[in-house]
Tab-separated table of N, CA and C in Angstrom:
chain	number	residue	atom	x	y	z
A	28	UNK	N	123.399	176.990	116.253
A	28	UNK	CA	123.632	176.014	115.197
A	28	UNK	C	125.011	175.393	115.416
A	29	UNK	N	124.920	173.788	115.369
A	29	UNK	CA	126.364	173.416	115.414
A	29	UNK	C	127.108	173.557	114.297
A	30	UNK	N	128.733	173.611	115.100
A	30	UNK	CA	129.524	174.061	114.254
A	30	UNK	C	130.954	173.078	113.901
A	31	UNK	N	131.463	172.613	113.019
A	31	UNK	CA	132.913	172.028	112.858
A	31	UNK	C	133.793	172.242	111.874
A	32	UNK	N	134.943	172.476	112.613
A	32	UNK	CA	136.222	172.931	111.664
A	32	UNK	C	136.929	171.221	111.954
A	33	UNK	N	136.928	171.328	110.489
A	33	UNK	CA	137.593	169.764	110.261
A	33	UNK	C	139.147	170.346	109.591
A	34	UNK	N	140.204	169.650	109.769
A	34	UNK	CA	141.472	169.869	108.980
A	34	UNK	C	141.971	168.401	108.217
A	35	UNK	N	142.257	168.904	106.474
A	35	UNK	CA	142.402	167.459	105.845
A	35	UNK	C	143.803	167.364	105.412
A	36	UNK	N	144.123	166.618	104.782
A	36	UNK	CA	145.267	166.348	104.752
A	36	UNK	C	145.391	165.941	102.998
A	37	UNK	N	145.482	166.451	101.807
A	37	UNK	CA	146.013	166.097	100.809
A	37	UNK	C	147.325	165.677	100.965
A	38	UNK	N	147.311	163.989	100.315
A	38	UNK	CA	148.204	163.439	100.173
A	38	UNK	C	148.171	162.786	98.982
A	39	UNK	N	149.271	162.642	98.049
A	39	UNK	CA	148.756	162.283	96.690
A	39	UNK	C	149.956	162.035	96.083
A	40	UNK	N	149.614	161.023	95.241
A	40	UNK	CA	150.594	160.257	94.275
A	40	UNK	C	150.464	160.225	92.800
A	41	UNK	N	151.937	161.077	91.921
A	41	UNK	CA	151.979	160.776	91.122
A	41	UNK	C	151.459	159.885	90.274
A	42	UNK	N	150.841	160.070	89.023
A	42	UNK	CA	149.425	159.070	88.434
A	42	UNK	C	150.988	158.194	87.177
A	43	UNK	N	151.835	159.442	86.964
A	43	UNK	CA	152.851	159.089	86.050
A	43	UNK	C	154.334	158.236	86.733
A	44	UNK	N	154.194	157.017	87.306
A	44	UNK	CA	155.517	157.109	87.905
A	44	UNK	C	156.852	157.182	87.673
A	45	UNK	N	156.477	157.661	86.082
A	45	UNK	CA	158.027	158.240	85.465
A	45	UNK	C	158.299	159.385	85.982
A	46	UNK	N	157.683	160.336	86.156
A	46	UNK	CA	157.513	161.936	86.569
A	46	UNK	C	157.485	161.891	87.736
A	47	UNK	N	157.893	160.746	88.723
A	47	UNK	CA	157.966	160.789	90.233
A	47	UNK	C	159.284	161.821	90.667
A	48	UNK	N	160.220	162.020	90.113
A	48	UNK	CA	161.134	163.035	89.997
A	48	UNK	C	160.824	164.402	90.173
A	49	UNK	N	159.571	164.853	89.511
A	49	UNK	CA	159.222	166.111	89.602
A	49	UNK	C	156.892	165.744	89.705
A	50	UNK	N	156.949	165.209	91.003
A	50	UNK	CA	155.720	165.683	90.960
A	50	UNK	C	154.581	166.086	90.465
A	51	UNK	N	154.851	167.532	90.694
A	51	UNK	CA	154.102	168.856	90.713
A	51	UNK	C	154.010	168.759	88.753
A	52	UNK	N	154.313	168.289	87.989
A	52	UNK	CA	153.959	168.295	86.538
A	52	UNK	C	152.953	167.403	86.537
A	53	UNK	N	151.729	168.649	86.115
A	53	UNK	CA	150.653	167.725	85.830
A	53	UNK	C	149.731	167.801	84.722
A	54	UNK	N	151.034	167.746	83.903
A	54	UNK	CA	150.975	167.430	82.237
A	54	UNK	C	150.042	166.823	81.781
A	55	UNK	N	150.362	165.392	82.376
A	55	UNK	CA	149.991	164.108	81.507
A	55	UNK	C	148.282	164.213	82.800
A	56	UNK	N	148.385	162.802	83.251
A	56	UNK	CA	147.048	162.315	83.871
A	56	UNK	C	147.300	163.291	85.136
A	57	UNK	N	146.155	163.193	85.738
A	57	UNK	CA	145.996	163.833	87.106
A	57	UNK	C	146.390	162.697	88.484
A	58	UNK	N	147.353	163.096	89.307
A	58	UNK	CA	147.763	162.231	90.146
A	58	UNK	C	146.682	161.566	91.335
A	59	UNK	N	146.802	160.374	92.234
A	59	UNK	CA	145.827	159.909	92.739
A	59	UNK	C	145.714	160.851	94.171
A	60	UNK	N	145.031	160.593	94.953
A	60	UNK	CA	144.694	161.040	96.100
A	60	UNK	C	144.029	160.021	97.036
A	61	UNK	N	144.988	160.311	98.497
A	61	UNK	CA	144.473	159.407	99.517
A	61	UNK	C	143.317	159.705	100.094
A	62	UNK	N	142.426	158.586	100.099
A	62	UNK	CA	141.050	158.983	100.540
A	62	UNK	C	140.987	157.581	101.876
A	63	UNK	N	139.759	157.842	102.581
A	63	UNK	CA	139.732	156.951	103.692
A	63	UNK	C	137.875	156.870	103.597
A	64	UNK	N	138.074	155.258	103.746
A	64	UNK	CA	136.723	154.606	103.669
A	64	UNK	C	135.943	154.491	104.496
A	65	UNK	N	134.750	155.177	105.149
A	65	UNK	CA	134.095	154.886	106.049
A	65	UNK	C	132.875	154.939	105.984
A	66	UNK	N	131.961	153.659	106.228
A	66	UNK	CA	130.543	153.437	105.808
A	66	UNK	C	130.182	153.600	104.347
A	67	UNK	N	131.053	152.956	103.621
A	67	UNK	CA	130.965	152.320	101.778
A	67	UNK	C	131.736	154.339	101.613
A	68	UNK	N	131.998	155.628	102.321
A	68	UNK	CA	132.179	156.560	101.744
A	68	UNK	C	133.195	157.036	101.521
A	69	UNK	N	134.077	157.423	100.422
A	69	UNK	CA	136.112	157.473	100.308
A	69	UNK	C	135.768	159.608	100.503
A	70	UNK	N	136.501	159.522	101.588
A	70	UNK	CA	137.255	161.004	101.784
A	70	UNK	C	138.227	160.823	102.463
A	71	UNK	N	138.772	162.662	101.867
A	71	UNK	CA	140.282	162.941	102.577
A	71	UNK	C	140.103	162.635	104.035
A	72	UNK	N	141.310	162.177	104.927
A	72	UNK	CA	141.755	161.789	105.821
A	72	UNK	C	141.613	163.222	106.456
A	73	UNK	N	141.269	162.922	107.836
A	73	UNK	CA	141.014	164.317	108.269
A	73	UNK	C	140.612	164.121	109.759
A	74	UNK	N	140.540	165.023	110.494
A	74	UNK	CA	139.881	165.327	112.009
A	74	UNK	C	139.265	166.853	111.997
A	75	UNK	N	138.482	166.430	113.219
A	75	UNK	CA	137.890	167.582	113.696
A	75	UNK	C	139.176	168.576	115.161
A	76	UNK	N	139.123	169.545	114.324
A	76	UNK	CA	139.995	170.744	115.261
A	76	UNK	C	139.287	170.648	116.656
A	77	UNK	N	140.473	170.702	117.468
A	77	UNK	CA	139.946	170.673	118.799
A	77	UNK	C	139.952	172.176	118.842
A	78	UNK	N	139.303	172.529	120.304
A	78	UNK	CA	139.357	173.932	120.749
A	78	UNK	C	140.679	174.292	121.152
A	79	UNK	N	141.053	175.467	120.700
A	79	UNK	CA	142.443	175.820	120.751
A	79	UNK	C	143.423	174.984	120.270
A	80	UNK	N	143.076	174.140	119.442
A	80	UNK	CA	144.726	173.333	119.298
A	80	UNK	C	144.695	174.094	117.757
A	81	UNK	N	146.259	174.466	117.272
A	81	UNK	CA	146.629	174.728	116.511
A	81	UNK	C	146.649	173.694	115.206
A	82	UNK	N	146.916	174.316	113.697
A	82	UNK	CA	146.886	173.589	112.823
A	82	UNK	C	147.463	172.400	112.945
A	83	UNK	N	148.784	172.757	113.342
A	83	UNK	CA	150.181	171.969	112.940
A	83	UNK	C	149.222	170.861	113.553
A	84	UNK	N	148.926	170.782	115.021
A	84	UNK	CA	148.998	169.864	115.498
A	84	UNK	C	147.878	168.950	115.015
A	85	UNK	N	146.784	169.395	115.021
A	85	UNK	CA	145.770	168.602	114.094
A	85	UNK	C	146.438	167.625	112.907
A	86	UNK	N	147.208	168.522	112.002
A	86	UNK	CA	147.715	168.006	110.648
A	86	UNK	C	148.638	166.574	110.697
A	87	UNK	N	149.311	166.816	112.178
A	87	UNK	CA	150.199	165.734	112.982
A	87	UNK	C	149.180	164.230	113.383
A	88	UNK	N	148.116	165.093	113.838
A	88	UNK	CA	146.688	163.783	114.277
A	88	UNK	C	146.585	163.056	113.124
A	89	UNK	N	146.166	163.862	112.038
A	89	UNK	CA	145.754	163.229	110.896
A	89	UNK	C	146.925	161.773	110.627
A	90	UNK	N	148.621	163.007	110.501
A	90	UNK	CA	149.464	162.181	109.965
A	90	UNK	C	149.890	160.620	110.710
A	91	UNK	N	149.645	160.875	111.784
A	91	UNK	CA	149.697	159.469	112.909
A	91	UNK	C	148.794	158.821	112.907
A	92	UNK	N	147.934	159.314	112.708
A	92	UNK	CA	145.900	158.000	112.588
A	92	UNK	C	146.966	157.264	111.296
A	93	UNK	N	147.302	157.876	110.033
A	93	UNK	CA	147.462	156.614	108.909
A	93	UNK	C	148.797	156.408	108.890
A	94	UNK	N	149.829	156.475	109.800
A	94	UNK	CA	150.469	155.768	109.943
A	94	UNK	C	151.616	156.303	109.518
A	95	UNK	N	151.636	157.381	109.105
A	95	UNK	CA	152.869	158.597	108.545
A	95	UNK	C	153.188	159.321	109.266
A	96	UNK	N	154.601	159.511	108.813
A	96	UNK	CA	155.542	160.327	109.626
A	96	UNK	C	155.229	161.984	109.180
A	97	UNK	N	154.651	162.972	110.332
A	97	UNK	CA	154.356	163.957	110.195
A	97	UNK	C	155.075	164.922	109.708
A	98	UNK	N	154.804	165.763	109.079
A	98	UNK	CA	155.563	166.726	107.906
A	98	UNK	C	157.235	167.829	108.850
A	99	UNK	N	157.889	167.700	108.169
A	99	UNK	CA	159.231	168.800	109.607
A	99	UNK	C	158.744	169.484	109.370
A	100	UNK	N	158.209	170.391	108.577
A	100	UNK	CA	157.756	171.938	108.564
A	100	UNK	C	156.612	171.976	108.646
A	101	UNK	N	155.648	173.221	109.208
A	101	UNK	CA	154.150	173.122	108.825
A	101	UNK	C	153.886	172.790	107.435
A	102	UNK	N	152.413	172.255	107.440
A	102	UNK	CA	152.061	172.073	106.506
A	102	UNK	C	151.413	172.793	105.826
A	103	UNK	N	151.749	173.810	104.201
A	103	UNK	CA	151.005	174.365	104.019
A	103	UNK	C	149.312	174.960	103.980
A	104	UNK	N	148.563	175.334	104.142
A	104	UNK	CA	146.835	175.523	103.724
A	104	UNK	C	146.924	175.898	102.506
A	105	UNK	N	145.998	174.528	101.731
A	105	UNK	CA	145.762	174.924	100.592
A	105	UNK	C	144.374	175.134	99.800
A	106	UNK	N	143.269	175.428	101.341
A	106	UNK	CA	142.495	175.607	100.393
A	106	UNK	C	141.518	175.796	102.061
A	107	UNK	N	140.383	176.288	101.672
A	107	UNK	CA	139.119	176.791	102.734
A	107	UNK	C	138.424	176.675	101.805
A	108	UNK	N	137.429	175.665	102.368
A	108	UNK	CA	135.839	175.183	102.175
A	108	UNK	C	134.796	175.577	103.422
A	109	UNK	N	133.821	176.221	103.100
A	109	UNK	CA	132.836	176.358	103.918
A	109	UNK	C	131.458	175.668	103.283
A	110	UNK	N	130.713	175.356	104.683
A	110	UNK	CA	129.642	174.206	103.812
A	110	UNK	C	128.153	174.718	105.075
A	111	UNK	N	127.765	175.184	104.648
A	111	UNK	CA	126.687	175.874	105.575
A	111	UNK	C	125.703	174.631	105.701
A	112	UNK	N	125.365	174.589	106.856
A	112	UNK	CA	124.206	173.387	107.613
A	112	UNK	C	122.934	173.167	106.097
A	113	UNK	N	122.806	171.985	106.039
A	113	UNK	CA	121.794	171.645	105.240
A	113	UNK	C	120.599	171.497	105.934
A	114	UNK	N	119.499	170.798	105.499
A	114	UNK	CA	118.167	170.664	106.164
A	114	UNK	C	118.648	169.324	106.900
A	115	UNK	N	117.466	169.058	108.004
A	115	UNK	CA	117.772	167.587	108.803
A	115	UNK	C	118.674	167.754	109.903
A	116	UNK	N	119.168	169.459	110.134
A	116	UNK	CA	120.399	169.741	111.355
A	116	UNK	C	121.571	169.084	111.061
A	117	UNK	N	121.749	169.178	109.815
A	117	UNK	CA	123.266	168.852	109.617
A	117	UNK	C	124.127	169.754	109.857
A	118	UNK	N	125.544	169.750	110.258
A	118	UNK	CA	126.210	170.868	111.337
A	118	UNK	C	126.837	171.568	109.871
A	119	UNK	N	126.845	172.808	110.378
A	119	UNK	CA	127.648	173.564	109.436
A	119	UNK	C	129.197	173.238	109.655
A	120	UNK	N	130.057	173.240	108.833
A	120	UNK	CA	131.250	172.997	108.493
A	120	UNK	C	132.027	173.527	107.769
A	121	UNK	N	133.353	174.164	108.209
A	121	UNK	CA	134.586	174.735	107.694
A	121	UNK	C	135.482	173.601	107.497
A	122	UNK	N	136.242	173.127	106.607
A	122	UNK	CA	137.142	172.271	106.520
A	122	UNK	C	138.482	173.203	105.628
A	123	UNK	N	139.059	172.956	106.593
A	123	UNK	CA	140.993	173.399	106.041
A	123	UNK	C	141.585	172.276	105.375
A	124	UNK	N	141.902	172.685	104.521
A	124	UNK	CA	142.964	171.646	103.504
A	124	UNK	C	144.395	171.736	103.761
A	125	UNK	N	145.381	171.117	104.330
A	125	UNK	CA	146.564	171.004	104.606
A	125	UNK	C	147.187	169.846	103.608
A	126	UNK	N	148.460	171.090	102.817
A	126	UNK	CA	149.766	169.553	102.388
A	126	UNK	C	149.811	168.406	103.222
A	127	UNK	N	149.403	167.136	102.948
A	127	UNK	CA	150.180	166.092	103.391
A	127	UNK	C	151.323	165.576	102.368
A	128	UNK	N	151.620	166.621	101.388
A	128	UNK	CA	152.508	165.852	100.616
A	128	UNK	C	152.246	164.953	100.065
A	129	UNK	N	153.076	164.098	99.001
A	129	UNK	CA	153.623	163.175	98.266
A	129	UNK	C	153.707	161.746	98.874
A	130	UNK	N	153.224	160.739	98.621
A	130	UNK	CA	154.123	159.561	98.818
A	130	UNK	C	154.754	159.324	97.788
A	131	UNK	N	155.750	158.286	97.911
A	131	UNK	CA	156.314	158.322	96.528
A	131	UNK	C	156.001	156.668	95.415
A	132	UNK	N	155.516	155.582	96.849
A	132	UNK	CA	154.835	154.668	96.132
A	132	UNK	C	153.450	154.086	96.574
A	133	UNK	N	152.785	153.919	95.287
A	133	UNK	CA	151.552	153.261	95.914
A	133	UNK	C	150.915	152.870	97.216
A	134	UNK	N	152.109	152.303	97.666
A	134	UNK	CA	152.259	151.516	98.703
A	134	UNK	C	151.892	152.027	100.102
A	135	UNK	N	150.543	151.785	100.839
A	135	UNK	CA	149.911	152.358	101.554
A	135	UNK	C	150.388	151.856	103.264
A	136	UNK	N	150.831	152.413	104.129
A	136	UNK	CA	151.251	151.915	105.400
A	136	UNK	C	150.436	150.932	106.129
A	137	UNK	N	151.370	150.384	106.674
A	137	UNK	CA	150.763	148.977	107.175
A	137	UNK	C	149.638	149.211	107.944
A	138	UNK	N	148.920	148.707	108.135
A	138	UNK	CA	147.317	148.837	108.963
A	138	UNK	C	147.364	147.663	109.963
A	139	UNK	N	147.306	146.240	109.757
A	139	UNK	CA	147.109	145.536	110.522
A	139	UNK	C	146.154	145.750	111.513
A	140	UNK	N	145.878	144.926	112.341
A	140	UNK	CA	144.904	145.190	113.324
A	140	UNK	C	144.885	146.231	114.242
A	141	UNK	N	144.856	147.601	113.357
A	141	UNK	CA	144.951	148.972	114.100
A	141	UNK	C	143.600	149.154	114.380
A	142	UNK	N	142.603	149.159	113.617
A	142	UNK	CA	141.265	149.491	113.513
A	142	UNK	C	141.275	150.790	112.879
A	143	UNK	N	141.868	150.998	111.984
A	143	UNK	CA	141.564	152.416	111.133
A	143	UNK	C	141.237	151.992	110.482
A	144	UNK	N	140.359	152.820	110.188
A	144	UNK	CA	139.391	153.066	108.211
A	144	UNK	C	140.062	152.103	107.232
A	145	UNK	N	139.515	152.153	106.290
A	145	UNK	CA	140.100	151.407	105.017
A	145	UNK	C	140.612	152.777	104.079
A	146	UNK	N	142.215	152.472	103.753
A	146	UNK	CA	142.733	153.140	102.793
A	146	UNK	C	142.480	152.998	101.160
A	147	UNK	N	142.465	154.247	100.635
A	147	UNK	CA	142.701	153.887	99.214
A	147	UNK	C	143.061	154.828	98.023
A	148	UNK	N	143.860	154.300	97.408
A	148	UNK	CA	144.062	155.397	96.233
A	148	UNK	C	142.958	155.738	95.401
A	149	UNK	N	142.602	156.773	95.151
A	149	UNK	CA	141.698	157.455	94.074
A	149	UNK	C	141.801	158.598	93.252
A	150	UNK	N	141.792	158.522	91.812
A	150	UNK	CA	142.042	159.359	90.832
A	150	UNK	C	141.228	160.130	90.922
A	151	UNK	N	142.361	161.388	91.198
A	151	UNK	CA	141.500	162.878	91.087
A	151	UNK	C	140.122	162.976	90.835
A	152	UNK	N	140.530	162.787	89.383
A	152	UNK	CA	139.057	162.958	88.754
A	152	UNK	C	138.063	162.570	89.196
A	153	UNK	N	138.107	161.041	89.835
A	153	UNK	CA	136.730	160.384	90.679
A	153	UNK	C	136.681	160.891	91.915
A	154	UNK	N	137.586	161.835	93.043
A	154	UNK	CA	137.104	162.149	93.778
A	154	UNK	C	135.933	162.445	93.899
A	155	UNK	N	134.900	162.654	95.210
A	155	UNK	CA	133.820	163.237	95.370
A	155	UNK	C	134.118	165.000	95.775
A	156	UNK	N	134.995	165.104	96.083
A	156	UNK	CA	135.297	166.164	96.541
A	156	UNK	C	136.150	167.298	95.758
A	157	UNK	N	135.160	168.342	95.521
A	157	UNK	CA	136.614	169.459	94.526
A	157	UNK	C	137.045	170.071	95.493
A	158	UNK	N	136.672	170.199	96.130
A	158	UNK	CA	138.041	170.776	97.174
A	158	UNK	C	139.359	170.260	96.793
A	159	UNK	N	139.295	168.965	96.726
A	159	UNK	CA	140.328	168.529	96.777
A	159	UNK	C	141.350	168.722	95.332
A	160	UNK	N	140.552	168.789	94.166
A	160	UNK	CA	141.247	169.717	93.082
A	160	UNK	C	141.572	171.271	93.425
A	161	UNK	N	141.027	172.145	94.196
A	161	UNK	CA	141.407	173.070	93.858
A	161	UNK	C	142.441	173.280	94.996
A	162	UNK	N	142.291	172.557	96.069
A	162	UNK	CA	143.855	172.427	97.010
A	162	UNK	C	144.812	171.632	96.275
A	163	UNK	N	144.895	170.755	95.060
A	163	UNK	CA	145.871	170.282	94.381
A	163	UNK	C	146.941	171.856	93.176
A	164	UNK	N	145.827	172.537	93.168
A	164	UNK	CA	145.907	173.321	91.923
A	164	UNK	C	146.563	174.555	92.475
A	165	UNK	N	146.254	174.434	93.857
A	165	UNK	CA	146.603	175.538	94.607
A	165	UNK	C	148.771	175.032	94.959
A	166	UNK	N	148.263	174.030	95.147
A	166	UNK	CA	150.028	173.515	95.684
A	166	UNK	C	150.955	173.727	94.290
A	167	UNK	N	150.362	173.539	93.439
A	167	UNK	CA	151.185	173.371	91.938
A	167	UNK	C	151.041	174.905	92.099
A	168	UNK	N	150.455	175.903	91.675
A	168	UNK	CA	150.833	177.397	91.910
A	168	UNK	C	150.769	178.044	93.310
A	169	UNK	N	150.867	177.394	93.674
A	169	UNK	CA	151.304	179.089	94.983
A	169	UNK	C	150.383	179.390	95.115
A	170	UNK	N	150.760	180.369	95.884
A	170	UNK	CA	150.106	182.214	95.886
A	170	UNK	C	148.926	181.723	96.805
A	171	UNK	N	148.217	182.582	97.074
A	171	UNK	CA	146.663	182.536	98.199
A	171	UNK	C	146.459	180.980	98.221
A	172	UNK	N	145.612	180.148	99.322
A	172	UNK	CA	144.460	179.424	98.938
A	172	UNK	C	143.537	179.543	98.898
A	173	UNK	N	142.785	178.987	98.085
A	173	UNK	CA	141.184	179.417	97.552
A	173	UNK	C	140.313	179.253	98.675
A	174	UNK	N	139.051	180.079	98.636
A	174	UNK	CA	138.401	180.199	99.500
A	174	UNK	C	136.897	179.676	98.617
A	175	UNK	N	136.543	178.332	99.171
A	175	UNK	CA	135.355	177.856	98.388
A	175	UNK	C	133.760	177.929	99.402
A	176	UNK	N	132.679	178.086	98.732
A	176	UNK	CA	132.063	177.792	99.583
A	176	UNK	C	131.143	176.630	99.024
A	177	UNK	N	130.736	175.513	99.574
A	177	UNK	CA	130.557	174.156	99.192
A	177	UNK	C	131.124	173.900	97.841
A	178	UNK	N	132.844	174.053	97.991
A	178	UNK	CA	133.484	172.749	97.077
A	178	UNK	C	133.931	174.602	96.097
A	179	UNK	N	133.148	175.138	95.682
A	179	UNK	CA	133.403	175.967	94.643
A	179	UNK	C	133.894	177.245	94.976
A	180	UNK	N	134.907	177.721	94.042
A	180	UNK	CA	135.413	179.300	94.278
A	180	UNK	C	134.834	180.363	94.703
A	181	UNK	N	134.842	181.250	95.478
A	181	UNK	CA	133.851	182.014	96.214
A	181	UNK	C	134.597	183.485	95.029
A	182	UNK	N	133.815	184.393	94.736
A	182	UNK	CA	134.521	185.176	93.156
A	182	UNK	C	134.991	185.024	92.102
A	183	UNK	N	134.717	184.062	91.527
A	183	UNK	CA	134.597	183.254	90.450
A	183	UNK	C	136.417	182.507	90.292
A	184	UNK	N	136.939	182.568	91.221
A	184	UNK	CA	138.562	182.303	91.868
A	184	UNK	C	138.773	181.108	90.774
């Protein structure tokens, strides 16, 4: 059965841009998240892990496809999704959630005639993806990242 480990990249912007000072307070609204458009579909920015290449460096792929300057330190893991093959031979899939951090404005890097995807901001909440909440939820507390299997907490986490 085929197999892919994809690594994503949460990157996300303050929904409050008064609270751009402190982030991680997510008091008020839930902050946006960079998603990437391909064939009418918005997900996290991401690649498929090569054989043997390490996180960092994947997380670096990601950060150079959209045009950002890659993180100085590794980037945390904030979250493991497993998604077992559906019917039709769809490949089974592990996807790692990596910090891409913060931007601090809207303001999405220049594209021009690169030929990358279409960027876009999207509020949490409309994501398609909970992964991507519970790697948000995970960065605001610490401690382990969650281990989901399609999207949801694996032990009631």
């Amino acid at each position: 059965m085929p197999r892919q480990t994809w690594v994503n990249l949460l990157v996300w912007h303050p929904e409050d841009p008064l609270n751009s000072l402190n982030p991680l307070d997510l008091s008020g609204r839930l902050p946006r998240v960079l998603q990437v458009v391909r064939d009418g579909e918005a997900g996290p920015p991401g690649v498929i892990l090569r054989p043997d290449e390490p996180l960092r460096q994947a997380a670096a792929r990601v950060s150079a496809a959209l045009g950002l300057r890659a993180p100085a330190r590794p980037a945390p893991l904030l979250a493991i999704d497993q998604r077992p093959s559906g019917r039709g031979g769809d490949v089974e899939q592990m996807v790692l959630v990596l910090d891409g951090g913060t931007l601090p404005t809207e303001e999405l890097p220049p594209c021009g005639g690169c030929g990358r995807s279409h960027l876009v901001w999207t509020p949490l909440e409309e994501a398609e993806q909970p992964t991507l909440v519970h790697a948000l939820r995970a960065r605001v507390r610490g401690g382990q990242p969650p281990t989901l299997w399609c999207g949801e907490p694996v032990g009631g986490g």
